[in-house]
């Protein structure tokens, strides 16, 4: 009696990638953890000042010059209404007397944005980068 053996065509074996990726990730995690434990971190040597000997205080910044722009378009410094020419003179005087000082424009919330920016731009022409817009948080 003869048995017939059937020959099937051999197919390409399939490779399962997920177990292989798990092994690779485990090895990678091992090397990362090992390298983190074995590295030494060197800091920068910095000489800190002695607090007992240093009694000097840093210079205090002067109070800023606050310019208010009211809803009618009036410019007010303190409680006094000023014209634009007077404002520019006061800004120049303040900034020359206070090199660390700053000028803030505090505008009424009802004013159009365009008008506020126009006044701020004119103030910046006089005061440069030490002129800024003050924003009230409303709290």
Coordinates of C-alpha atoms in Angstrom, one line a residue, residues 64-133:
X64 CA 6.2 105.7 37.1
X65 CA 4.7 108.7 35.5
X66 CA 1.0 107.8 34.9
X67 CA -0.8 109.7 32.2
X68 CA -4.6 109.3 32.0
X69 CA -6.6 109.6 28.9
X70 CA -10.2 110.4 29.8
X71 CA -13.3 109.6 27.9
X72 CA -13.5 113.1 26.4
X73 CA -9.9 112.8 25.1
X74 CA -8.4 114.9 28.0
X75 CA -4.9 114.1 29.1
X76 CA -4.5 114.2 32.9
X77 CA -1.3 113.9 35.0
X78 CA -2.1 113.5 38.7
X79 CA -5.3 115.5 39.0
X80 CA -4.3 118.2 36.5
X81 CA -5.4 118.4 32.9
X82 CA -2.6 119.1 30.5
X83 CA -2.3 119.8 26.8
X84 CA -0.2 117.6 24.5
X85 CA 2.7 120.0 24.4
X86 CA 2.7 120.2 28.2
X87 CA 2.5 116.4 28.3
X88 CA 5.5 116.0 26.0
X89 CA 7.6 118.5 28.1
X90 CA 6.7 116.7 31.3
X91 CA 7.6 113.3 29.8
X92 CA 11.0 114.6 28.7
X93 CA 11.7 116.2 32.1
X94 CA 10.6 113.1 34.0
X95 CA 12.7 110.7 31.8
X96 CA 15.8 113.0 32.0
X97 CA 15.5 113.2 35.8
X98 CA 14.8 109.4 36.2
X99 CA 16.9 107.3 33.9
X100 CA 15.2 104.1 35.2
X101 CA 11.7 105.6 35.2
X102 CA 8.8 104.6 32.9
X103 CA 5.8 106.4 31.6
X104 CA 2.4 104.7 31.4
X105 CA -0.7 105.7 29.5
X106 CA -3.9 104.7 31.3
X107 CA -6.8 105.1 28.9
X108 CA -10.5 105.0 29.6
X109 CA -12.1 101.8 28.5
X110 CA -14.8 103.6 26.5
X111 CA -12.3 105.3 24.1
X112 CA -11.8 103.9 20.6
X113 CA -8.7 101.8 20.3
X114 CA -7.4 103.9 17.4
X115 CA -7.4 107.1 19.5
X116 CA -5.5 105.3 22.3
X117 CA -2.9 104.0 19.9
X118 CA -2.5 107.4 18.3
X119 CA -1.8 109.1 21.7
X120 CA 0.5 106.2 22.7
X121 CA 2.5 106.5 19.4
X122 CA 3.0 110.3 20.0
X123 CA 4.2 109.6 23.5
X124 CA 6.6 107.0 22.3
X125 CA 8.0 109.5 19.8
X126 CA 9.0 111.5 22.8
X127 CA 9.9 108.8 25.4
X128 CA 11.1 105.9 23.3
X129 CA 10.9 102.4 24.7
X130 CA 10.2 103.7 28.3
X131 CA 6.6 104.5 27.3
X132 CA 3.9 101.8 27.6
X133 CA 0.2 101.2 27.8

